[in-house]
XYZ file of N, CA and C in Angstrom:
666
model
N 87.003 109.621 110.813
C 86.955 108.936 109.528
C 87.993 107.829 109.514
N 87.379 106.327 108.968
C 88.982 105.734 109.216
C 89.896 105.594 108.261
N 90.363 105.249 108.165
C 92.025 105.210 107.495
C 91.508 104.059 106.277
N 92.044 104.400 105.319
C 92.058 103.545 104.402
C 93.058 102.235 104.053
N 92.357 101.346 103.911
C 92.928 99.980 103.976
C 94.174 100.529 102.598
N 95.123 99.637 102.778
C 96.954 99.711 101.583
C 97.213 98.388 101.330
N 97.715 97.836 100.471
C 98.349 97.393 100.128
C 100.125 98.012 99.641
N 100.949 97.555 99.492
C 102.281 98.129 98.921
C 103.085 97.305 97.387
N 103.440 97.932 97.251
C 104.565 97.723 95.797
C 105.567 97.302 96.663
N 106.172 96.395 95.709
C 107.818 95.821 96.082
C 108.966 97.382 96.490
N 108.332 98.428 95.851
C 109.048 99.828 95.680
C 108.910 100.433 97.383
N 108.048 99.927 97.278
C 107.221 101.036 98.750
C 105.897 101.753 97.945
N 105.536 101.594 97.122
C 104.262 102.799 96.748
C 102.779 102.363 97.376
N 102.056 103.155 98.254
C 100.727 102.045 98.993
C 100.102 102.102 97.202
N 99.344 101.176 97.384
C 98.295 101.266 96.797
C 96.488 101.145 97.401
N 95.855 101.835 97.043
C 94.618 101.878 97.650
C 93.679 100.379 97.589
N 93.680 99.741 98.299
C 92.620 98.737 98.306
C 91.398 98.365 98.137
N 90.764 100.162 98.237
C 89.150 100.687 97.881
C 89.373 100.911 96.407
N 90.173 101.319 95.859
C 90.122 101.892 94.402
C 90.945 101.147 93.510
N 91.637 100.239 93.943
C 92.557 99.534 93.471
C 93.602 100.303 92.741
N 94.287 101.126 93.053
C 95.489 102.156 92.334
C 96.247 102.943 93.116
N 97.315 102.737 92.380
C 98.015 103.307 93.266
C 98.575 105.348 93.228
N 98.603 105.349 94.923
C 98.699 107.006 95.000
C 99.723 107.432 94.072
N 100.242 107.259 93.503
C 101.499 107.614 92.315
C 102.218 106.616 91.590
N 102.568 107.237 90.505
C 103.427 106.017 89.817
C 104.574 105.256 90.589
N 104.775 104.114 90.328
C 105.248 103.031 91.161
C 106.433 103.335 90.691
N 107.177 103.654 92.127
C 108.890 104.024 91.985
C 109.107 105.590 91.452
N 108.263 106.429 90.982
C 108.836 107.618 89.851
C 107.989 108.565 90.791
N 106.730 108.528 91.742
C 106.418 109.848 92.425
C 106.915 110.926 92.209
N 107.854 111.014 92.696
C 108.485 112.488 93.053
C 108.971 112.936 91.628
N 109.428 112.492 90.777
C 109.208 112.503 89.433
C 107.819 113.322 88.719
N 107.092 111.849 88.757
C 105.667 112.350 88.330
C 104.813 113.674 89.005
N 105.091 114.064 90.285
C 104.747 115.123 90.898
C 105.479 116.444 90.213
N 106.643 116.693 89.961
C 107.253 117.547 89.249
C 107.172 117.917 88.028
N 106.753 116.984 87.560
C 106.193 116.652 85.854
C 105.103 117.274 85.737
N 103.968 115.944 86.223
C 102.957 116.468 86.295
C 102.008 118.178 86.790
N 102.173 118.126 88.215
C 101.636 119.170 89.124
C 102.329 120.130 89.046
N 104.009 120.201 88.879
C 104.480 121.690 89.326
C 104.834 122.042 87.634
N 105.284 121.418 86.919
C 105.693 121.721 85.347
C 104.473 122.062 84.509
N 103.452 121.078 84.862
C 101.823 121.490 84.613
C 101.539 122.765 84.809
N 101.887 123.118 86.067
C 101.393 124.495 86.192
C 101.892 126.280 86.138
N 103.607 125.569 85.040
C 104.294 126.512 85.326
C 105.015 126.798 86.804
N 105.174 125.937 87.330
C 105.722 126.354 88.698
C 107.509 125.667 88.719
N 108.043 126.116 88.887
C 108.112 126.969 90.625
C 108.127 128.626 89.475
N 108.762 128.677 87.918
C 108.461 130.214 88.080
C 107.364 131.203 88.559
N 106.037 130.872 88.286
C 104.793 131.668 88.724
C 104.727 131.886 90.208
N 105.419 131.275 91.286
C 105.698 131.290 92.551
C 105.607 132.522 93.119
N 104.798 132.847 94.573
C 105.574 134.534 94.643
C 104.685 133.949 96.478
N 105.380 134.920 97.466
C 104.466 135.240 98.379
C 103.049 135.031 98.190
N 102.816 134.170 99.276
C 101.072 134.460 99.175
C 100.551 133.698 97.924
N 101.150 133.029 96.670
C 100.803 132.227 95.594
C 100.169 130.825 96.897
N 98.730 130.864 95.858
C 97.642 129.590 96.304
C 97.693 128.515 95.703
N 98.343 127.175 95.911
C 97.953 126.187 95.525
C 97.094 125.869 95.722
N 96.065 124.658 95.312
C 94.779 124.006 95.857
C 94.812 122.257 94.973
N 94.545 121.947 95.416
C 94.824 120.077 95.283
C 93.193 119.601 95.563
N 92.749 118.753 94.661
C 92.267 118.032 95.292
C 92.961 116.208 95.767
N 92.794 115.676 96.381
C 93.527 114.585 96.546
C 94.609 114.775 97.064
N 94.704 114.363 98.665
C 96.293 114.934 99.559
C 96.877 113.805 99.746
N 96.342 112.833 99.373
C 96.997 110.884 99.492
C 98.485 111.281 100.314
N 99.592 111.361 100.473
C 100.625 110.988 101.081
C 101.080 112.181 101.378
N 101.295 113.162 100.451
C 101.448 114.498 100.612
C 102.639 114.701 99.785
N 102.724 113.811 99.117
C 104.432 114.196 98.263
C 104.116 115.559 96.898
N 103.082 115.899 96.912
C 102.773 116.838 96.154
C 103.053 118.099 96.947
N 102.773 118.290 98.075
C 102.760 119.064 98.996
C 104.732 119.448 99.070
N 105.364 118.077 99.253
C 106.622 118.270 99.613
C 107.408 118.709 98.371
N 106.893 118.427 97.182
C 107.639 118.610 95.931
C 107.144 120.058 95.599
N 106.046 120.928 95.786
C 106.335 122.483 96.381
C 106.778 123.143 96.993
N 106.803 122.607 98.197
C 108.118 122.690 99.515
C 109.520 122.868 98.452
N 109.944 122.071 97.701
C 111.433 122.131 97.690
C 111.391 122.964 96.591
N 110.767 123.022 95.945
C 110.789 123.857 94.695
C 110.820 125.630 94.915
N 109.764 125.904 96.267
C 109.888 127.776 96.603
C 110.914 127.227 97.523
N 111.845 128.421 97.039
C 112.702 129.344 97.932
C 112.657 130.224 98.561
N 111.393 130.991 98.369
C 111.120 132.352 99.077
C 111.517 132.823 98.814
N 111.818 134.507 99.534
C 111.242 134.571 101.079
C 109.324 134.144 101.048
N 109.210 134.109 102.215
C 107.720 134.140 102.533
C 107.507 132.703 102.621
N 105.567 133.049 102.566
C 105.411 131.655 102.590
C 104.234 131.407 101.160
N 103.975 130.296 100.622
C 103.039 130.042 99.527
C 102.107 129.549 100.736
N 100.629 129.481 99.557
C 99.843 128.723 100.547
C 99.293 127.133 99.980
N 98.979 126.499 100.511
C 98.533 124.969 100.222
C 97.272 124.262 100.612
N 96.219 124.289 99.867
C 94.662 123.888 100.852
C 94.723 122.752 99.422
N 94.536 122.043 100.722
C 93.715 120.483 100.132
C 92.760 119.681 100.459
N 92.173 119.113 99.705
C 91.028 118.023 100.164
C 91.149 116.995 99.693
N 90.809 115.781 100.878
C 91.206 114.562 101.113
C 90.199 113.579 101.728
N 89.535 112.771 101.080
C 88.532 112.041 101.616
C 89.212 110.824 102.460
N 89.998 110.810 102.362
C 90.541 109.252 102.918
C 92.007 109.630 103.479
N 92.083 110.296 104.700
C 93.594 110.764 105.440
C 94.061 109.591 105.563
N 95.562 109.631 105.370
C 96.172 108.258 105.446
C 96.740 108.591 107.488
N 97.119 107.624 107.467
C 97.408 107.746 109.269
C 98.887 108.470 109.353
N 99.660 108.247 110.239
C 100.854 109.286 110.075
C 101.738 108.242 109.390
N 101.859 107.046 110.385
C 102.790 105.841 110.222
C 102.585 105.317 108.569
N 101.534 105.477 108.215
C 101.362 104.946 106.591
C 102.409 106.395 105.658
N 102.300 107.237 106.466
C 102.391 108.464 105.057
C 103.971 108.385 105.454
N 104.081 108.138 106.771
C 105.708 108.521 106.602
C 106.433 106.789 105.841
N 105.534 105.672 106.046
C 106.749 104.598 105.396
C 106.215 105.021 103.326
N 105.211 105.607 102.771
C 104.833 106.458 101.624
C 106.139 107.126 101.507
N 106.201 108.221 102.190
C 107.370 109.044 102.097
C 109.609 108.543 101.669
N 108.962 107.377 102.210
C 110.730 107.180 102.725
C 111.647 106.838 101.954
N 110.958 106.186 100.945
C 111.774 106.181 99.708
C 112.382 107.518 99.068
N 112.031 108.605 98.950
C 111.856 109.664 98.553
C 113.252 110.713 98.910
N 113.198 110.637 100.503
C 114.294 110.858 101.534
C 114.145 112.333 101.031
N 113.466 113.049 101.458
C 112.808 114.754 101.243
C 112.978 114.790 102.655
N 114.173 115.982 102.494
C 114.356 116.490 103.778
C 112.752 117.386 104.543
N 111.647 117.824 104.173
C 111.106 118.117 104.498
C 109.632 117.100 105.144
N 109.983 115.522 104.720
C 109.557 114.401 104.997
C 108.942 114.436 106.727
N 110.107 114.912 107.517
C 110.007 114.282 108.911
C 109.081 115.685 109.544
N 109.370 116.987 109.018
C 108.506 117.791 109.403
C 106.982 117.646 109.279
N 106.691 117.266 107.993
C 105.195 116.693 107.436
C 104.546 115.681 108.104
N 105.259 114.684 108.747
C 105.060 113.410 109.431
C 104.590 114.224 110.775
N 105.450 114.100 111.237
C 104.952 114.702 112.447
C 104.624 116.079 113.023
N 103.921 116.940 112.000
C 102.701 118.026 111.687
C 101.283 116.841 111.534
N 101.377 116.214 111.098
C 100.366 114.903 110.196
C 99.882 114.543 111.268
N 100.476 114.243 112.423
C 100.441 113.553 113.312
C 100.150 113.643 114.774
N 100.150 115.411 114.956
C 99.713 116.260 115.798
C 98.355 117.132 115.436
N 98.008 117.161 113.699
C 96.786 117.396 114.147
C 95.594 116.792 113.937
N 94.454 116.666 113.982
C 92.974 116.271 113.533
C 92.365 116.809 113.119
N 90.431 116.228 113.107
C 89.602 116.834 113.061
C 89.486 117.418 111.511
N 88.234 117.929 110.902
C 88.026 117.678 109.685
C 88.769 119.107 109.031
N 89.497 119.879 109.407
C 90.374 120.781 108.922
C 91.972 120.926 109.588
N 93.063 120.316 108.865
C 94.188 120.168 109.989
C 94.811 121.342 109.125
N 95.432 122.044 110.020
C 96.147 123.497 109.794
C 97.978 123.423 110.316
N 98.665 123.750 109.755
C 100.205 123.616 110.177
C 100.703 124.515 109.167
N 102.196 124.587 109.814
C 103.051 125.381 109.198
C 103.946 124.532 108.610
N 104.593 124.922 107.630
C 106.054 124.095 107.056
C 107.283 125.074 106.588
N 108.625 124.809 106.438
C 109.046 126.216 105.960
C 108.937 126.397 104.632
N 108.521 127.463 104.479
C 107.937 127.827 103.062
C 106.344 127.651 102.625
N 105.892 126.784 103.228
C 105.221 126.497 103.068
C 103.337 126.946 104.185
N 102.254 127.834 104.058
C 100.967 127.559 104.892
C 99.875 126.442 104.627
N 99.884 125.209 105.637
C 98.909 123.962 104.674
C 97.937 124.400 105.490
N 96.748 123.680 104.766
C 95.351 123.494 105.192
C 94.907 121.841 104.383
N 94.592 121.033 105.363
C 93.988 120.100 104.411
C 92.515 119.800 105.183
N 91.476 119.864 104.426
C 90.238 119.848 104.753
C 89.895 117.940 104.396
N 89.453 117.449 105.252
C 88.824 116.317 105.283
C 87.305 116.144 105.256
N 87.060 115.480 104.178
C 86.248 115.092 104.067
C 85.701 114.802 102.297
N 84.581 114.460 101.650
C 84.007 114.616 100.209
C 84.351 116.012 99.908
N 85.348 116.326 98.986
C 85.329 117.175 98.355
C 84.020 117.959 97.783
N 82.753 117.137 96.808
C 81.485 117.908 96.971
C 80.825 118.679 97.832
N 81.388 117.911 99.150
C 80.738 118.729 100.273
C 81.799 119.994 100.789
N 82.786 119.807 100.679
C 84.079 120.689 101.473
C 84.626 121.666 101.000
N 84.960 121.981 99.346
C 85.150 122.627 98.252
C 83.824 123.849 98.450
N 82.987 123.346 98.575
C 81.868 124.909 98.255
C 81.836 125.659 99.258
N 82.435 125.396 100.282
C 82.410 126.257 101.335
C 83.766 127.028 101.672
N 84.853 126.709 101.525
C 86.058 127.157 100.831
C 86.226 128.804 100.612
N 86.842 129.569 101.167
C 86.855 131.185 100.659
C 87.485 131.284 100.199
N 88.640 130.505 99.658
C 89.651 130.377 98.791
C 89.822 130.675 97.347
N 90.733 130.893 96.630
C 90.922 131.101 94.940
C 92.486 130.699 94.969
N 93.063 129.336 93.844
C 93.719 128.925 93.629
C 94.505 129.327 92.765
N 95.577 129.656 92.211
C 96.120 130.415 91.351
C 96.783 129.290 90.523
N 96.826 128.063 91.491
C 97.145 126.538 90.600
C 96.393 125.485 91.179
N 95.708 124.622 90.611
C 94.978 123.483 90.993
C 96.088 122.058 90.569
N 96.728 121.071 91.502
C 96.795 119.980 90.994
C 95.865 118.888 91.876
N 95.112 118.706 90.440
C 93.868 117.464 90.924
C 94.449 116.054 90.304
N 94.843 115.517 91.520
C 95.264 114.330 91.783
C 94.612 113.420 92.822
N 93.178 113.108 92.102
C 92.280 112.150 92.831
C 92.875 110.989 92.058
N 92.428 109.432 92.544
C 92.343 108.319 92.171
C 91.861 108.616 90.754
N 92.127 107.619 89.907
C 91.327 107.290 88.351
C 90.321 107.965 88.321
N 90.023 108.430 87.238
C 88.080 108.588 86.954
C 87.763 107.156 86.942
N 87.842 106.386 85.695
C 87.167 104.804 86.239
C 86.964 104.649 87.324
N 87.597 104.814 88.584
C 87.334 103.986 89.365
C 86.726 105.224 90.621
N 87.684 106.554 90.780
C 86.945 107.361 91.512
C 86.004 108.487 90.788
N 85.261 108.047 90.374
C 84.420 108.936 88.944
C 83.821 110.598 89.748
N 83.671 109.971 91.340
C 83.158 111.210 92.004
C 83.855 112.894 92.427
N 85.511 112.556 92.049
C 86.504 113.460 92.525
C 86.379 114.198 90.694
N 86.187 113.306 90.071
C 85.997 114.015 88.452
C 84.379 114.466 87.980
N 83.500 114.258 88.269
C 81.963 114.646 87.697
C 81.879 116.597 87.808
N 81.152 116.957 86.864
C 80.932 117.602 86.444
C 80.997 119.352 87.352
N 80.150 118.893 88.206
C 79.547 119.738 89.061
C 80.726 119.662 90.369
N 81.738 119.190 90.115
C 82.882 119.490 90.875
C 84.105 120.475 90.257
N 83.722 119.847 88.367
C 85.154 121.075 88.600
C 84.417 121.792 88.125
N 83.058 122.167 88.355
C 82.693 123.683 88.171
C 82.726 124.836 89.554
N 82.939 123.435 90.841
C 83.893 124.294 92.115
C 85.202 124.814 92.106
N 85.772 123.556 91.244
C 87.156 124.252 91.137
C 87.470 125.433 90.139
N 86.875 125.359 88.658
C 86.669 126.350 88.697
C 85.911 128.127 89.146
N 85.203 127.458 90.304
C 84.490 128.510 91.266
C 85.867 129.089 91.982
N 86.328 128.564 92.319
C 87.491 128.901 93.122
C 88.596 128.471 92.761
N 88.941 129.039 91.474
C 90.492 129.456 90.896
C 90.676 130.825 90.429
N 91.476 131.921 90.680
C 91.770 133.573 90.695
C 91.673 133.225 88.896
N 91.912 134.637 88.412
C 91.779 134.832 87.511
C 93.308 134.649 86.926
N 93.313 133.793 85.579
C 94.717 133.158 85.348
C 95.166 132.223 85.754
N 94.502 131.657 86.996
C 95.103 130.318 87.531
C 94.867 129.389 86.578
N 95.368 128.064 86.784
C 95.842 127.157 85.872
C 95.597 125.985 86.535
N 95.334 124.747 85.880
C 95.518 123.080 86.524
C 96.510 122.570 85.572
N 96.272 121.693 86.313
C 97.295 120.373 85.946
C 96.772 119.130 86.330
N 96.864 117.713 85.677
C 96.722 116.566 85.974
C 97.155 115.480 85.293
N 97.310 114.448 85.841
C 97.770 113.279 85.090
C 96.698 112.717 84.292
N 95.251 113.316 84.334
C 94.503 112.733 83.398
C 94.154 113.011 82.514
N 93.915 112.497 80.975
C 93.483 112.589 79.803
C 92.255 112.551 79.045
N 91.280 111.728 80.457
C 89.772 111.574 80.062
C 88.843 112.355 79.269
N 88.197 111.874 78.379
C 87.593 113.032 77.383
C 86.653 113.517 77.901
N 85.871 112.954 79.398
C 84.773 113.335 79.998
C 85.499 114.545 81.584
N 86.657 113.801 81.448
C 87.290 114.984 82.277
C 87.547 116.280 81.732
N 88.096 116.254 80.605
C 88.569 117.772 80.159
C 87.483 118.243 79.595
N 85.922 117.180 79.206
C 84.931 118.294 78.922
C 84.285 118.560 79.961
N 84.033 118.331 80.695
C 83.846 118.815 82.384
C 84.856 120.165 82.480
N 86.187 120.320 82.575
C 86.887 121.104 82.866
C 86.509 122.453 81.479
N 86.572 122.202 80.489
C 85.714 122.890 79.392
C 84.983 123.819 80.011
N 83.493 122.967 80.247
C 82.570 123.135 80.150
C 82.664 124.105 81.462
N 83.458 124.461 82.013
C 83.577 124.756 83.615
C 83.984 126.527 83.443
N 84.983 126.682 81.777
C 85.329 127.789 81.708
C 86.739 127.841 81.647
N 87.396 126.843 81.464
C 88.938 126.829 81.572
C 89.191 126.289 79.882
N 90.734 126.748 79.813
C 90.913 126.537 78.230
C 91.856 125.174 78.565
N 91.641 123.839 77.940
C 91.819 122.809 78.481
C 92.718 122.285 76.990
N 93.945 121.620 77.021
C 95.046 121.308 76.248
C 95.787 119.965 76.690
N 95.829 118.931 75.645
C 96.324 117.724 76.396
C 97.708 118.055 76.034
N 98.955 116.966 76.401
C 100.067 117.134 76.365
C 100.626 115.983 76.757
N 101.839 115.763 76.395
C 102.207 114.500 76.523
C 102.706 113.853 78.261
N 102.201 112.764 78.771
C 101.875 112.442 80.102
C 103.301 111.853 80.224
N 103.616 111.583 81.678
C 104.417 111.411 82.326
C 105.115 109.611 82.202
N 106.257 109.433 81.982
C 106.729 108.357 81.562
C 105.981 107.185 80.911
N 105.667 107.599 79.521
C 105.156 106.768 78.554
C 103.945 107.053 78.781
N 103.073 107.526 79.795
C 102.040 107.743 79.831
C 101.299 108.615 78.194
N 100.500 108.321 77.600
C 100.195 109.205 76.480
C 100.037 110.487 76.508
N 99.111 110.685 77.387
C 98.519 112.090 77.586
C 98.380 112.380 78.771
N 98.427 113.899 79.507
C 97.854 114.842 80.488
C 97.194 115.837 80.222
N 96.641 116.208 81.108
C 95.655 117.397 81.333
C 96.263 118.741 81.754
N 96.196 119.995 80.921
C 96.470 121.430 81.992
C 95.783 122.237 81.212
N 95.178 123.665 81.651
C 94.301 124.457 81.452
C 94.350 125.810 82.094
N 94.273 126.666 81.780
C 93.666 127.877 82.271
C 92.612 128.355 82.214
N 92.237 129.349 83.871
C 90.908 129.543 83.459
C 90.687 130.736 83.154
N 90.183 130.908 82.186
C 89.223 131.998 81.044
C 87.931 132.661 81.540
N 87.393 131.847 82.167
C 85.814 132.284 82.660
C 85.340 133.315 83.336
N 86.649 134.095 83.859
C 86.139 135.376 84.237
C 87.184 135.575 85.261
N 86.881 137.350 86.469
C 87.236 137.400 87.512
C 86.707 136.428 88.891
């Protein structure tokens, strides 16, 4: 699959050239990741051995690393993501560098040793899986149950396909009972999608001036 064309911010942040937006807020990432994805979801308290994250959207991986620093263990959590557009190693680590996350250079070059449409590695603290490819297609096959979802695709405007309907009725297919999301989005067609999916869906106030976010639990059953 190839690599997706970047542009950059004066900051360092790529921005996507297919979608026109950028993988995180410009300059505040690691911020907005903590905010958003791990405070969204109650984390780091809900944390334990064996606790499942699941992501859709693995863009740079600073979501990945801002769980990393947050468990302490012992053990390890787990981390499965899907990613239509792998960034190359050299893109994710000059993504990364602003950031200066000691767990940065491990991720880089894990990133960078493996391929192929499921890359598997270890981190400390951390078991990843990131599955490549359309989430529609990659998500239903999945044996997984998430105990936290942060879905951090591109825009709905612009990536409408990582948000339609019949996707987060995968994610809610595969979230444990009690698990929870989180997102930076507010869309009224997103959270009735997420609704409509079986999750109890609550906006809240979004991440630096941003108006609103998205988080939810799901209700819909075992």
């Amino acid at each position: 699959m190839s690599q997706p064309a970047l542009t950059w911010t004066e900051t360092g942040t790529p921005v996507s050239a297919q979608f026109d937006d950028p993988y995180f807020t410009d300059g505040a990432g690691l911020d907005e990741a903590r905010y958003v994805f791990l405070a969204g979801n109650d984390l780091p308290a809900r944390l334990h051995e064996g606790f499942q994250v699941a992501e859709l959207g693995f863009g740079t991986g600073l979501n990945l690393l801002a769980l990393q620093q947050a468990w302490r263990g012992p053990g390890q959590v787990k981390f499965t993501s899907f990613e239509a557009f792998p960034l190359s190693a050299s893109d994710m680590e000059r993504a990364l560098a602003p950031f200066e996350l000691a767990g940065a250079a491990d991720l880089v070059a894990a990133w960078a040793q493996t391929s192929g449409d499921r890359r598997r590695f270890e981190l400390p603290g951390v078991t990843v899986e990131v599955r490549i490819g359309d989430a529609r297609q990659t998500l239903p096959g999945w044996a997984g149950r998430a105990d936290a979802w942060f879905l951090d695709g591109f825009a709905p405007a612009r990536n409408p396909e990582l948000w339609e309907p019949g996707l987060m009725q995968e994610v809610a297919r595969h979230t444990a009972a009690g698990g929870t999301f989180a997102t930076y989005s507010a869309a009224g067609h997103v959270r009735r999608a997420l609704a409509a999916a079986g999750f109890v869906v609550a906006r809240h106030p979004g991440f630096a001036g941003k108006r609103h976010m998205s988080r939810g639990r799901w209700e819909g059953g075992a």
